[in-house]
mmCIF file of C-alpha atoms in Angstrom:
data_model
loop_
_atom_site.group_PDB
_atom_site.id
_atom_site.type_symbol
_atom_site.label_atom_id
_atom_site.label_comp_id
_atom_site.label_asym_id
_atom_site.label_seq_id
_atom_site.Cartn_x
_atom_site.Cartn_y
_atom_site.Cartn_z
ATOM 1 C CA MET A 1446 -6.094 -2.445 -7.811
ATOM 2 C CA SER A 1447 -5.579 0.809 -7.617
ATOM 3 C CA ALA A 1448 -6.869 2.978 -10.827
ATOM 4 C CA GLY A 1449 -5.804 6.592 -9.889
ATOM 5 C CA PHE A 1450 -8.017 10.057 -11.022
ATOM 6 C CA LEU A 1451 -7.987 13.457 -10.064
ATOM 7 C CA LEU A 1452 -9.840 14.826 -7.637
ATOM 8 C CA VAL A 1453 -11.576 18.271 -7.471
ATOM 9 C CA LEU A 1454 -12.910 20.445 -5.148
ATOM 10 C CA SER A 1455 -14.009 23.647 -5.944
ATOM 11 C CA GLY A 1456 -16.868 26.323 -4.464
ATOM 12 C CA PRO A 1457 -17.416 29.816 -4.024
ATOM 13 C CA SER A 1458 -15.161 32.359 -1.982
ATOM 14 C CA GLY A 1459 -16.241 31.651 1.393
ATOM 15 C CA SER A 1460 -16.843 28.056 1.025
ATOM 16 C CA GLY A 1461 -13.397 27.316 3.067
ATOM 17 C CA LYS A 1462 -12.144 25.391 0.217
ATOM 18 C CA GLY A 1463 -9.416 26.494 1.284
ATOM 19 C CA THR A 1464 -9.272 25.347 5.022
ATOM 20 C CA VAL A 1465 -10.738 22.367 4.129
ATOM 21 C CA SER A 1466 -8.039 21.403 1.503
ATOM 22 C CA GLU A 1467 -5.296 21.893 3.913
ATOM 23 C CA LYS A 1468 -6.776 19.416 6.164
ATOM 24 C CA LEU A 1469 -7.434 16.477 3.851
ATOM 25 C CA MET A 1470 -3.627 16.826 2.605
ATOM 26 C CA ALA A 1471 -2.402 17.341 6.335
ATOM 27 C CA LYS A 1472 -4.298 13.895 7.054
ATOM 28 C CA ASN A 1473 -3.859 11.825 4.041
ATOM 29 C CA ASP A 1474 -0.128 11.690 2.817
ATOM 30 C CA ASN A 1475 -1.030 9.528 -0.359
ATOM 31 C CA ILE A 1476 -2.966 12.485 -1.864
ATOM 32 C CA ILE A 1477 -0.916 13.996 -4.448
ATOM 33 C CA PHE A 1478 -1.092 17.344 -4.890
ATOM 34 C CA SER A 1479 -1.321 19.119 -8.060
ATOM 35 C CA THR A 1480 1.330 21.124 -8.973
ATOM 36 C CA SER A 1481 0.498 24.292 -10.819
ATOM 37 C CA VAL A 1482 2.348 26.001 -13.289
ATOM 38 C CA THR A 1483 2.411 30.144 -13.200
ATOM 39 C CA THR A 1484 4.172 33.184 -14.856
ATOM 40 C CA ARG A 1485 4.603 34.830 -11.473
ATOM 41 C CA THR A 1486 7.860 35.277 -9.706
ATOM 42 C CA PRO A 1487 9.298 32.812 -6.980
ATOM 43 C CA ARG A 1488 8.874 33.838 -3.815
ATOM 44 C CA PRO A 1489 12.141 33.393 -1.430
ATOM 45 C CA GLY A 1490 12.119 29.666 -0.661
ATOM 46 C CA GLU A 1491 9.378 28.542 -3.096
ATOM 47 C CA VAL A 1492 11.352 25.674 -5.348
ATOM 48 C CA ASN A 1493 10.131 24.962 -9.069
ATOM 49 C CA GLY A 1494 8.763 21.746 -9.263
ATOM 50 C CA GLU A 1495 6.957 22.212 -5.852
ATOM 51 C CA ASN A 1496 5.360 24.897 -5.527
ATOM 52 C CA TYR A 1497 4.729 25.730 -8.762
ATOM 53 C CA PHE A 1498 6.587 24.672 -12.610
ATOM 54 C CA PHE A 1499 7.691 28.636 -12.673
ATOM 55 C CA THR A 1500 7.501 29.485 -16.342
ATOM 56 C CA THR A 1501 7.923 32.455 -18.583
ATOM 57 C CA ILE A 1502 4.727 34.606 -20.300
ATOM 58 C CA GLU A 1503 5.959 32.974 -24.076
ATOM 59 C CA ASP A 1504 5.875 29.614 -22.613
ATOM 60 C CA PHE A 1505 2.691 29.898 -20.436
ATOM 61 C CA GLU A 1506 1.146 31.038 -23.893
ATOM 62 C CA GLN A 1507 2.753 28.588 -25.929
ATOM 63 C CA MET A 1508 1.202 25.689 -23.779
ATOM 64 C CA VAL A 1509 -2.318 27.534 -24.105
ATOM 65 C CA GLU A 1510 -1.771 27.112 -27.542
ATOM 66 C CA GLU A 1511 -0.986 23.390 -27.609
ATOM 67 C CA ASP A 1512 -3.470 22.520 -25.312
ATOM 68 C CA GLU A 1513 -0.918 21.528 -22.053
ATOM 69 C CA LEU A 1514 -3.411 22.636 -19.439
ATOM 70 C CA LEU A 1515 -6.363 21.604 -17.748
ATOM 71 C CA GLU A 1516 -7.553 25.405 -17.418
ATOM 72 C CA TYR A 1517 -5.716 28.171 -16.626
ATOM 73 C CA ALA A 1518 -6.972 31.933 -15.578
ATOM 74 C CA PHE A 1519 -5.086 35.302 -15.840
ATOM 75 C CA VAL A 1520 -5.143 36.512 -12.117
ATOM 76 C CA HIS A 1521 -3.542 40.532 -11.555
ATOM 77 C CA THR A 1522 -0.650 40.093 -14.173
ATOM 78 C CA ASN A 1523 0.662 36.515 -14.095
ATOM 79 C CA TYR A 1524 -0.938 33.513 -15.883
ATOM 80 C CA TYR A 1525 -1.900 30.207 -13.660
ATOM 81 C CA GLY A 1526 -2.536 26.953 -15.036
ATOM 82 C CA THR A 1527 -2.886 23.173 -14.075
ATOM 83 C CA PRO A 1528 -0.202 21.008 -16.795
ATOM 84 C CA LYS A 1529 -2.009 18.157 -18.129
ATOM 85 C CA LYS A 1530 1.495 15.980 -17.865
ATOM 86 C CA PHE A 1531 1.752 16.815 -14.481
ATOM 87 C CA VAL A 1532 -2.039 15.053 -13.678
ATOM 88 C CA PHE A 1533 -2.211 12.474 -16.627
ATOM 89 C CA ASP A 1534 1.804 10.914 -15.480
ATOM 90 C CA GLU A 1535 0.534 10.529 -11.473
ATOM 91 C CA ILE A 1536 -3.056 8.724 -12.207
ATOM 92 C CA GLU A 1537 -0.826 6.709 -14.952
ATOM 93 C CA LYS A 1538 0.688 5.950 -11.651
ATOM 94 C CA GLY A 1539 -2.444 5.062 -10.281
ATOM 95 C CA GLU A 1540 -2.117 8.335 -7.779
ATOM 96 C CA ILE A 1541 -5.074 10.258 -6.874
ATOM 97 C CA VAL A 1542 -4.303 13.575 -7.584
ATOM 98 C CA PHE A 1543 -5.872 16.592 -5.865
ATOM 99 C CA LEU A 1544 -6.808 20.571 -7.136
ATOM 100 C CA GLU A 1545 -8.623 22.939 -5.093
ATOM 101 C CA ILE A 1546 -10.197 25.571 -7.697
ATOM 102 C CA ASP A 1547 -12.344 28.247 -8.000
ATOM 103 C CA VAL A 1548 -15.901 26.986 -9.876
ATOM 104 C CA GLN A 1549 -14.632 28.518 -13.236
ATOM 105 C CA GLY A 1550 -11.914 26.678 -13.306
ATOM 106 C CA ALA A 1551 -13.560 23.055 -12.285
ATOM 107 C CA LEU A 1552 -15.895 23.784 -15.028
ATOM 108 C CA GLN A 1553 -13.143 24.453 -17.666
ATOM 109 C CA ILE A 1554 -11.228 21.341 -16.554
ATOM 110 C CA LYS A 1555 -14.856 19.263 -17.371
ATOM 111 C CA GLU A 1556 -14.387 20.577 -20.408
ATOM 112 C CA LYS A 1557 -11.578 18.818 -21.196
ATOM 113 C CA TYR A 1558 -11.713 15.947 -18.624
ATOM 114 C CA LYS A 1559 -14.947 14.815 -17.641
ATOM 115 C CA GLU A 1560 -13.159 12.061 -16.153
ATOM 116 C CA ALA A 1561 -11.911 13.852 -13.187
ATOM 117 C CA VAL A 1562 -13.827 13.532 -9.887
ATOM 118 C CA PHE A 1563 -15.681 16.644 -9.463
ATOM 119 C CA ILE A 1564 -16.686 17.617 -5.402
ATOM 120 C CA PHE A 1565 -18.633 20.920 -4.829
ATOM 121 C CA LEU A 1566 -17.907 22.399 -1.366
ATOM 122 C CA LEU A 1567 -21.411 24.564 -0.100
ATOM 123 C CA PRO A 1568 -21.393 27.183 2.756
ATOM 124 C CA PRO A 1569 -23.141 25.622 5.141
ATOM 125 C CA THR A 1570 -26.035 28.707 5.185
ATOM 126 C CA MET A 1571 -25.673 31.869 3.055
ATOM 127 C CA ASP A 1572 -25.426 33.423 6.783
ATOM 128 C CA GLU A 1573 -22.440 32.104 7.077
ATOM 129 C CA LEU A 1574 -20.772 32.713 3.805
ATOM 130 C CA LYS A 1575 -21.608 36.052 4.200
ATOM 131 C CA PHE A 1576 -19.830 36.191 7.414
ATOM 132 C CA ARG A 1577 -16.631 34.397 6.278
ATOM 133 C CA LEU A 1578 -16.597 36.833 3.345
ATOM 134 C CA ILE A 1579 -16.672 39.902 6.372
ATOM 135 C CA LYS A 1580 -14.164 38.396 8.388
ATOM 136 C CA ARG A 1581 -11.149 38.235 6.096
ATOM 137 C CA ASP A 1582 -11.629 42.213 7.001
ATOM 138 C CA THR A 1583 -9.220 42.647 3.702
ATOM 139 C CA GLU A 1584 -11.597 44.602 1.449
ATOM 140 C CA SER A 1585 -14.456 46.949 1.465
ATOM 141 C CA GLU A 1586 -18.167 45.951 2.078
ATOM 142 C CA GLU A 1587 -18.618 46.805 -1.824
ATOM 143 C CA GLU A 1588 -16.032 44.518 -2.247
ATOM 144 C CA ILE A 1589 -17.779 41.711 0.141
ATOM 145 C CA ASN A 1590 -20.786 42.323 -1.368
ATOM 146 C CA THR A 1591 -19.805 41.912 -4.740
ATOM 147 C CA ARG A 1592 -18.004 38.221 -4.186
ATOM 148 C CA PHE A 1593 -21.248 37.316 -2.019
ATOM 149 C CA ARG A 1594 -23.378 37.917 -5.213
ATOM 150 C CA ASN A 1595 -20.992 36.518 -7.329
ATOM 151 C CA ALA A 1596 -20.554 33.414 -4.383
ATOM 152 C CA PHE A 1597 -24.543 33.158 -4.608
ATOM 153 C CA LYS A 1598 -24.632 32.553 -8.379
ATOM 154 C CA GLU A 1599 -21.816 30.471 -8.720
ATOM 155 C CA LEU A 1600 -24.135 28.083 -6.140
ATOM 156 C CA ASP A 1601 -26.457 27.578 -9.730
ATOM 157 C CA PHE A 1602 -23.001 25.319 -11.138
ATOM 158 C CA VAL A 1603 -23.532 22.466 -8.350
ATOM 159 C CA GLY A 1604 -25.350 20.925 -10.980
ATOM 160 C CA GLU A 1605 -22.043 20.162 -12.842
ATOM 161 C CA TYR A 1606 -20.465 18.429 -10.578
ATOM 162 C CA ASP A 1607 -20.778 14.426 -9.436
ATOM 163 C CA TYR A 1608 -20.807 15.592 -5.755
ATOM 164 C CA PHE A 1609 -21.642 17.731 -3.112
ATOM 165 C CA VAL A 1610 -20.304 18.363 0.631
ATOM 166 C CA VAL A 1611 -21.654 21.152 2.873
ATOM 167 C CA ASN A 1612 -18.897 22.253 5.157
ATOM 168 C CA ASN A 1613 -20.837 22.892 8.376
ATOM 169 C CA THR A 1614 -17.510 21.315 10.226
ATOM 170 C CA VAL A 1615 -13.998 21.569 8.509
ATOM 171 C CA ASP A 1616 -13.316 17.828 10.212
ATOM 172 C CA ASP A 1617 -17.195 16.674 8.469
ATOM 173 C CA ALA A 1618 -16.292 17.881 5.110
ATOM 174 C CA VAL A 1619 -12.612 16.316 5.312
ATOM 175 C CA ALA A 1620 -14.505 12.986 6.352
ATOM 176 C CA ASP A 1621 -17.286 13.301 3.941
ATOM 177 C CA ILE A 1622 -14.261 13.998 0.845
ATOM 178 C CA GLU A 1623 -12.381 10.794 2.543
ATOM 179 C CA ASN A 1624 -15.546 8.907 2.010
ATOM 180 C CA ILE A 1625 -15.815 9.952 -1.353
ATOM 181 C CA ILE A 1626 -12.208 9.004 -2.629
ATOM 182 C CA ALA A 1627 -12.873 5.669 -0.871
ATOM 183 C CA ALA A 1628 -16.058 4.616 -2.747
ATOM 184 C CA GLU A 1629 -14.014 6.271 -6.277
ATOM 185 C CA LYS A 1630 -11.503 3.929 -5.692
ATOM 186 C CA LEU A 1631 -13.669 1.111 -5.933
ATOM 187 C CA ARG A 1632 -15.428 2.427 -8.982
ATOM 188 C CA VAL A 1633 -15.823 -0.326 -12.067
ATOM 189 C CA LYS A 1634 -15.323 1.951 -14.797
ATOM 190 C CA ARG A 1635 -11.611 2.938 -13.872
ATOM 191 C CA HIS A 1636 -10.235 -1.077 -14.452
ATOM 192 C CA LYS A 1637 -10.006 -2.198 -17.464
ATOM 193 C CA ASP A 1638 -10.410 -5.821 -16.532
ATOM 194 C CA ILE A 1639 -11.222 -6.669 -13.100
ATOM 195 C CA LYS A 1640 -11.654 -10.849 -13.386
ATOM 196 C CA LYS A 1641 -8.199 -10.173 -14.735
ATOM 197 C CA GLU A 1642 -6.559 -8.393 -12.095
ATOM 198 C CA ILE A 1643 -7.328 -10.243 -9.366
ATOM 199 C CA MET A 1644 -6.165 -13.195 -10.332
ATOM 200 C CA ALA A 1645 -3.057 -12.277 -11.967
ATOM 201 C CA GLU A 1646 -2.972 -10.270 -8.683
ATOM 202 C CA LYS A 1647 -2.891 -13.773 -6.903
ATOM 203 C CA GLY A 1648 -1.147 -14.981 -9.889
ATOM 204 C CA GLU A 1649 -3.380 -17.613 -10.269
ATOM 205 C CA GLU A 1650 -5.067 -19.517 -13.708
ATOM 206 C CA LEU A 1651 -8.193 -21.421 -13.707
ATOM 207 C CA MET B 564 -31.027 16.829 2.064
ATOM 208 C CA SER B 565 -31.096 13.238 1.410
ATOM 209 C CA ALA B 566 -31.971 11.610 -0.847
ATOM 210 C CA GLY B 567 -33.335 8.195 -1.343
ATOM 211 C CA PHE B 568 -31.815 5.144 -3.860
ATOM 212 C CA LEU B 569 -32.037 1.729 -4.392
ATOM 213 C CA LEU B 570 -28.583 -0.778 -3.492
ATOM 214 C CA VAL B 571 -27.755 -3.731 -4.852
ATOM 215 C CA LEU B 572 -25.449 -6.289 -3.808
ATOM 216 C CA SER B 573 -24.253 -8.931 -6.224
ATOM 217 C CA GLY B 574 -22.148 -11.292 -6.749
ATOM 218 C CA PRO B 575 -21.569 -15.246 -8.317
ATOM 219 C CA SER B 576 -22.626 -18.015 -5.563
ATOM 220 C CA GLY B 577 -19.684 -18.481 -2.657
ATOM 221 C CA SER B 578 -18.578 -14.604 -3.079
ATOM 222 C CA GLY B 579 -19.673 -14.565 0.379
ATOM 223 C CA LYS B 580 -22.865 -12.123 -0.208
ATOM 224 C CA GLY B 581 -25.303 -13.386 1.998
ATOM 225 C CA THR B 582 -22.653 -13.009 4.924
ATOM 226 C CA VAL B 583 -22.288 -9.512 4.324
ATOM 227 C CA SER B 584 -25.431 -8.535 3.246
ATOM 228 C CA GLU B 585 -26.044 -10.194 7.456
ATOM 229 C CA LYS B 586 -22.964 -7.791 8.775
ATOM 230 C CA LEU B 587 -24.112 -4.491 6.532
ATOM 231 C CA MET B 588 -27.840 -4.799 7.658
ATOM 232 C CA ALA B 589 -27.049 -5.283 11.363
ATOM 233 C CA LYS B 590 -24.732 -2.541 12.382
ATOM 234 C CA ASN B 591 -27.002 -0.152 10.123
ATOM 235 C CA ASP B 592 -30.683 -0.057 11.063
ATOM 236 C CA ASN B 593 -31.142 3.631 8.686
ATOM 237 C CA ILE B 594 -31.166 0.725 5.905
ATOM 238 C CA ILE B 595 -34.296 -0.398 4.137
ATOM 239 C CA PHE B 596 -34.209 -4.278 2.916
ATOM 240 C CA SER B 597 -36.381 -4.791 -0.164
ATOM 241 C CA THR B 598 -38.702 -7.460 0.617
ATOM 242 C CA SER B 599 -39.697 -9.652 -2.285
ATOM 243 C CA VAL B 600 -42.736 -10.914 -3.432
ATOM 244 C CA THR B 601 -42.829 -14.876 -3.896
ATOM 245 C CA THR B 602 -45.902 -17.575 -4.179
ATOM 246 C CA ARG B 603 -44.402 -19.901 -1.641
ATOM 247 C CA THR B 604 -45.854 -20.720 1.335
ATOM 248 C CA PRO B 605 -45.392 -19.042 4.123
ATOM 249 C CA ARG B 606 -43.059 -20.521 7.138
ATOM 250 C CA PRO B 607 -44.260 -21.146 10.698
ATOM 251 C CA GLY B 608 -43.635 -17.719 12.089
ATOM 252 C CA GLU B 609 -42.885 -15.339 8.445
ATOM 253 C CA VAL B 610 -45.181 -12.147 8.185
ATOM 254 C CA ASN B 611 -46.435 -11.599 5.100
ATOM 255 C CA GLY B 612 -44.933 -7.730 4.781
ATOM 256 C CA GLU B 613 -42.534 -8.569 6.956
ATOM 257 C CA ASN B 614 -40.600 -11.532 5.210
ATOM 258 C CA TYR B 615 -42.261 -11.843 2.270
ATOM 259 C CA PHE B 616 -45.194 -10.217 0.878
ATOM 260 C CA PHE B 617 -46.606 -14.278 -0.059
ATOM 261 C CA THR B 618 -49.208 -14.079 -3.179
ATOM 262 C CA THR B 619 -50.487 -16.276 -5.370
ATOM 263 C CA ILE B 620 -49.201 -17.887 -9.007
ATOM 264 C CA GLU B 621 -51.900 -16.082 -10.270
ATOM 265 C CA ASP B 622 -52.019 -13.092 -8.693
ATOM 266 C CA PHE B 623 -47.791 -13.145 -9.129
ATOM 267 C CA GLU B 624 -48.274 -13.619 -13.125
ATOM 268 C CA GLN B 625 -49.912 -11.077 -13.455
ATOM 269 C CA MET B 626 -47.385 -8.899 -11.607
ATOM 270 C CA VAL B 627 -45.174 -10.164 -14.392
ATOM 271 C CA GLU B 628 -47.210 -8.686 -17.013
ATOM 272 C CA GLU B 629 -48.278 -5.360 -15.639
ATOM 273 C CA ASP B 630 -44.328 -4.661 -15.289
ATOM 274 C CA GLU B 631 -44.284 -4.505 -11.366
ATOM 275 C CA LEU B 632 -41.425 -6.216 -10.835
ATOM 276 C CA LEU B 633 -37.930 -5.274 -11.168
ATOM 277 C CA GLU B 634 -37.111 -8.544 -11.481
ATOM 278 C CA TYR B 635 -37.793 -11.979 -10.590
ATOM 279 C CA ALA B 636 -37.429 -15.361 -11.062
ATOM 280 C CA PHE B 637 -38.640 -19.046 -10.606
ATOM 281 C CA VAL B 638 -36.581 -21.274 -8.199
ATOM 282 C CA HIS B 639 -37.396 -24.940 -7.835
ATOM 283 C CA THR B 640 -41.280 -24.631 -8.060
ATOM 284 C CA ASN B 641 -41.826 -21.188 -7.130
ATOM 285 C CA TYR B 642 -41.908 -17.730 -7.842
ATOM 286 C CA TYR B 643 -39.649 -14.668 -6.341
ATOM 287 C CA GLY B 644 -39.501 -11.304 -7.416
ATOM 288 C CA THR B 645 -38.755 -7.720 -6.407
ATOM 289 C CA PRO B 646 -41.751 -5.761 -6.395
ATOM 290 C CA LYS B 647 -41.762 -2.022 -7.447
ATOM 291 C CA LYS B 648 -44.064 0.018 -5.217
ATOM 292 C CA PHE B 649 -42.398 -1.330 -2.097
ATOM 293 C CA VAL B 650 -38.762 0.059 -3.398
ATOM 294 C CA PHE B 651 -40.055 3.139 -5.227
ATOM 295 C CA ASP B 652 -42.156 4.440 -2.065
ATOM 296 C CA GLU B 653 -39.416 3.821 0.193
ATOM 297 C CA ILE B 654 -37.076 5.828 -1.904
ATOM 298 C CA GLU B 655 -39.420 8.532 -2.373
ATOM 299 C CA LYS B 656 -39.335 8.642 1.181
ATOM 300 C CA GLY B 657 -35.708 9.430 1.259
ATOM 301 C CA GLU B 658 -34.654 5.665 2.495
ATOM 302 C CA ILE B 659 -32.449 3.738 1.261
ATOM 303 C CA VAL B 660 -33.337 0.235 0.007
ATOM 304 C CA PHE B 661 -30.746 -2.822 0.383
ATOM 305 C CA LEU B 662 -31.474 -5.677 -2.334
ATOM 306 C CA GLU B 663 -29.141 -8.447 -2.060
ATOM 307 C CA ILE B 664 -29.068 -10.731 -5.400
ATOM 308 C CA ASP B 665 -27.619 -13.183 -7.318
ATOM 309 C CA VAL B 666 -25.812 -11.899 -10.391
ATOM 310 C CA GLN B 667 -29.032 -12.862 -12.845
ATOM 311 C CA GLY B 668 -31.191 -11.015 -11.075
ATOM 312 C CA ALA B 669 -28.720 -7.489 -10.477
ATOM 313 C CA LEU B 670 -29.059 -7.275 -14.648
ATOM 314 C CA GLN B 671 -32.485 -7.955 -14.939
ATOM 315 C CA ILE B 672 -32.840 -4.866 -12.470
ATOM 316 C CA LYS B 673 -29.830 -3.405 -14.179
ATOM 317 C CA GLU B 674 -32.435 -2.796 -17.265
ATOM 318 C CA LYS B 675 -35.221 -1.679 -15.616
ATOM 319 C CA TYR B 676 -34.070 0.816 -13.638
ATOM 320 C CA LYS B 677 -30.538 2.019 -14.145
ATOM 321 C CA GLU B 678 -30.380 4.747 -11.563
ATOM 322 C CA ALA B 679 -30.255 1.836 -8.764
ATOM 323 C CA VAL B 680 -25.995 1.543 -7.510
ATOM 324 C CA PHE B 681 -24.837 -1.560 -8.831
ATOM 325 C CA ILE B 682 -21.931 -3.406 -6.227
ATOM 326 C CA PHE B 683 -20.133 -6.358 -7.065
ATOM 327 C CA LEU B 684 -18.950 -8.425 -4.449
ATOM 328 C CA LEU B 685 -15.875 -10.947 -5.721
ATOM 329 C CA PRO B 686 -14.113 -13.444 -3.994
ATOM 330 C CA PRO B 687 -10.338 -12.593 -2.552
ATOM 331 C CA THR B 688 -9.184 -15.606 -5.384
ATOM 332 C CA MET B 689 -10.660 -18.271 -7.296
ATOM 333 C CA ASP B 690 -9.460 -20.733 -5.025
ATOM 334 C CA GLU B 691 -11.135 -19.242 -2.258
ATOM 335 C CA LEU B 692 -14.105 -19.391 -3.710
ATOM 336 C CA LYS B 693 -13.745 -23.202 -4.225
ATOM 337 C CA PHE B 694 -13.196 -23.507 -0.459
ATOM 338 C CA ARG B 695 -16.522 -21.853 0.226
ATOM 339 C CA LEU B 696 -18.242 -23.668 -1.680
ATOM 340 C CA ILE B 697 -16.665 -27.375 -1.208
ATOM 341 C CA LYS B 698 -17.513 -26.120 2.816
ATOM 342 C CA ARG B 699 -21.336 -25.728 2.065
ATOM 343 C CA ASP B 700 -20.703 -29.737 2.518
ATOM 344 C CA THR B 701 -24.370 -30.297 0.275
ATOM 345 C CA GLU B 702 -23.482 -30.744 -2.837
ATOM 346 C CA SER B 703 -21.992 -33.536 -4.812
ATOM 347 C CA GLU B 704 -18.512 -32.572 -6.269
ATOM 348 C CA GLU B 705 -20.166 -32.404 -9.973
ATOM 349 C CA GLU B 706 -22.769 -29.631 -8.087
ATOM 350 C CA ILE B 707 -19.362 -27.884 -6.825
ATOM 351 C CA ASN B 708 -17.256 -27.798 -10.428
ATOM 352 C CA THR B 709 -20.746 -26.760 -11.952
ATOM 353 C CA ARG B 710 -21.437 -23.985 -9.450
ATOM 354 C CA PHE B 711 -17.401 -23.057 -9.759
ATOM 355 C CA ARG B 712 -17.433 -22.716 -13.619
ATOM 356 C CA ASN B 713 -20.570 -20.826 -13.039
ATOM 357 C CA ALA B 714 -18.978 -18.144 -10.326
ATOM 358 C CA PHE B 715 -16.194 -18.114 -12.876
ATOM 359 C CA LYS B 716 -18.176 -17.455 -15.633
ATOM 360 C CA GLU B 717 -20.277 -15.099 -14.181
ATOM 361 C CA LEU B 718 -17.202 -12.624 -12.871
ATOM 362 C CA ASP B 719 -17.501 -11.131 -16.011
ATOM 363 C CA PHE B 720 -20.375 -9.410 -15.618
ATOM 364 C CA VAL B 721 -18.670 -6.790 -12.671
ATOM 365 C CA GLY B 722 -18.458 -4.273 -15.956
ATOM 366 C CA GLU B 723 -21.594 -4.134 -16.079
ATOM 367 C CA TYR B 724 -21.419 -2.607 -12.377
ATOM 368 C CA ASP B 725 -20.881 0.517 -10.731
ATOM 369 C CA TYR B 726 -18.480 -0.678 -7.675
ATOM 370 C CA PHE B 727 -16.903 -3.730 -6.920
ATOM 371 C CA VAL B 728 -16.124 -4.737 -3.197
ATOM 372 C CA VAL B 729 -13.357 -7.606 -2.749
ATOM 373 C CA ASN B 730 -14.684 -9.405 0.035
ATOM 374 C CA ASN B 731 -10.879 -10.303 1.584
ATOM 375 C CA THR B 732 -13.236 -10.039 5.321
ATOM 376 C CA VAL B 733 -16.598 -9.225 5.758
ATOM 377 C CA ASP B 734 -15.848 -6.631 7.970
ATOM 378 C CA ASP B 735 -13.491 -5.131 5.905
ATOM 379 C CA ALA B 736 -16.454 -6.043 2.492
ATOM 380 C CA VAL B 737 -19.068 -4.304 4.850
ATOM 381 C CA ALA B 738 -16.488 -1.072 5.569
ATOM 382 C CA ASP B 739 -16.139 -0.786 2.100
ATOM 383 C CA ILE B 740 -20.123 -1.388 0.988
ATOM 384 C CA GLU B 741 -20.837 2.101 4.128
ATOM 385 C CA ASN B 742 -17.487 3.908 2.158
ATOM 386 C CA ILE B 743 -20.197 3.738 -1.419
ATOM 387 C CA ILE B 744 -23.324 4.527 0.621
ATOM 388 C CA ALA B 745 -22.008 7.107 2.044
ATOM 389 C CA ALA B 746 -20.433 8.843 -1.170
ATOM 390 C CA GLU B 747 -23.876 8.324 -2.684
ATOM 391 C CA LYS B 748 -25.529 10.331 -0.463
ATOM 392 C CA LEU B 749 -23.395 12.961 -1.594
ATOM 393 C CA ARG B 750 -24.467 12.697 -5.366
ATOM 394 C CA VAL B 751 -25.667 15.839 -6.956
ATOM 395 C CA LYS B 752 -27.580 14.033 -9.905
ATOM 396 C CA ARG B 753 -30.077 12.856 -7.182
ATOM 397 C CA HIS B 754 -31.192 16.028 -6.025
ATOM 398 C CA LYS B 755 -33.276 18.577 -8.344
ATOM 399 C CA ASP B 756 -32.014 21.765 -6.691
ATOM 400 C CA ILE B 757 -29.537 21.215 -4.602
ATOM 401 C CA LYS B 758 -29.193 25.430 -4.068
ATOM 402 C CA LYS B 759 -33.064 25.955 -3.143
ATOM 403 C CA GLU B 760 -32.491 22.811 -0.531
ATOM 404 C CA ILE B 761 -29.319 24.500 1.111
ATOM 405 C CA MET B 762 -31.160 27.422 1.611
ATOM 406 C CA ALA B 763 -34.906 25.996 2.222
ATOM 407 C CA GLU B 764 -33.067 23.869 4.766
ATOM 408 C CA LYS B 765 -31.765 26.654 6.892
ATOM 409 C CA GLY B 766 -35.455 29.077 6.522
ATOM 410 C CA GLU B 767 -33.315 31.791 4.789
ATOM 411 C CA GLU B 768 -33.684 33.789 1.768
ATOM 412 C CA LEU B 769 -31.538 36.254 0.058
#
């Protein structure tokens, strides 16, 4: 009596979605991490089909043309995308597929596949967001300010999502997402015939 | 940053919704039990506005005419109904209002107020349902069979609900409902402007 679904965790840069995702996946080994397809060269130790599906630019662009991706982006010199086949195959098996992605990517997915569950991760405060961006220490003040303004603008898109989670602490945010997953498993709309299911499962007939 | 809502727990006779409701309310004193309006005479110790809103048949029928009830039913010789004002006032305050009701009542509410959260409680098996109906020991075999057939038919309406919960044990069913409540608190759609809320709460401005 379980029906799979795609869970999309998204939020602005500095919301902490990477850390929250890591903790969520570490705690829940029954959730399948969505594997991306990319044109970048594998790093030592990376396994095709595990870390990424590695492919050529030509093949990637053909996937785009044939609408085989839920979303994609061109970052620096490489393509990254989410293959429909992987996601839909796992959902078909009843699995929960998890995808952590930026706001632009999530909005692309929503256009193609609104049946996914969309969670927007919010920073606890704008001060904290700025603090997190500064803490990265890899960017100039100008870059930090640009990121901060972008993050502030991206908060406008929270209305497009199903749920919001405030990242006060990583543990609280993970617990909120776990609650959402537990509730979404009980959604009627993902089941064709619950009455039949409940009886078939028990091998009963009236 | 909390938005109230109406939670409707419903299911066929014998699904165990009464027991599950009692346990849920005992564990969660922040949930408001919806107070019904009725034309029956108060029993000793019953307080108007606490156990029920007691009223006359005339006044009740006027409430019906003026569309002041989310649902109502005539049972034996008395009217019972759910007053909109009570429910909406509490929701306005940010409260979660809980209502346990039969399937017919829930469907009435859905027509008038689809913004409520509808949970269908299922018996674990049809055998268990029959066992529960027999255990009541207050009805003839014929009455039990009628109730059983009605319950079986009512399972068809699960598709009208948002969530289903299988009542394997009372504790598991209560935990499932608590998960649904926790997730529904994080629903974006009940908030007008989360971006503003999160900043107003912290007294911040950009």
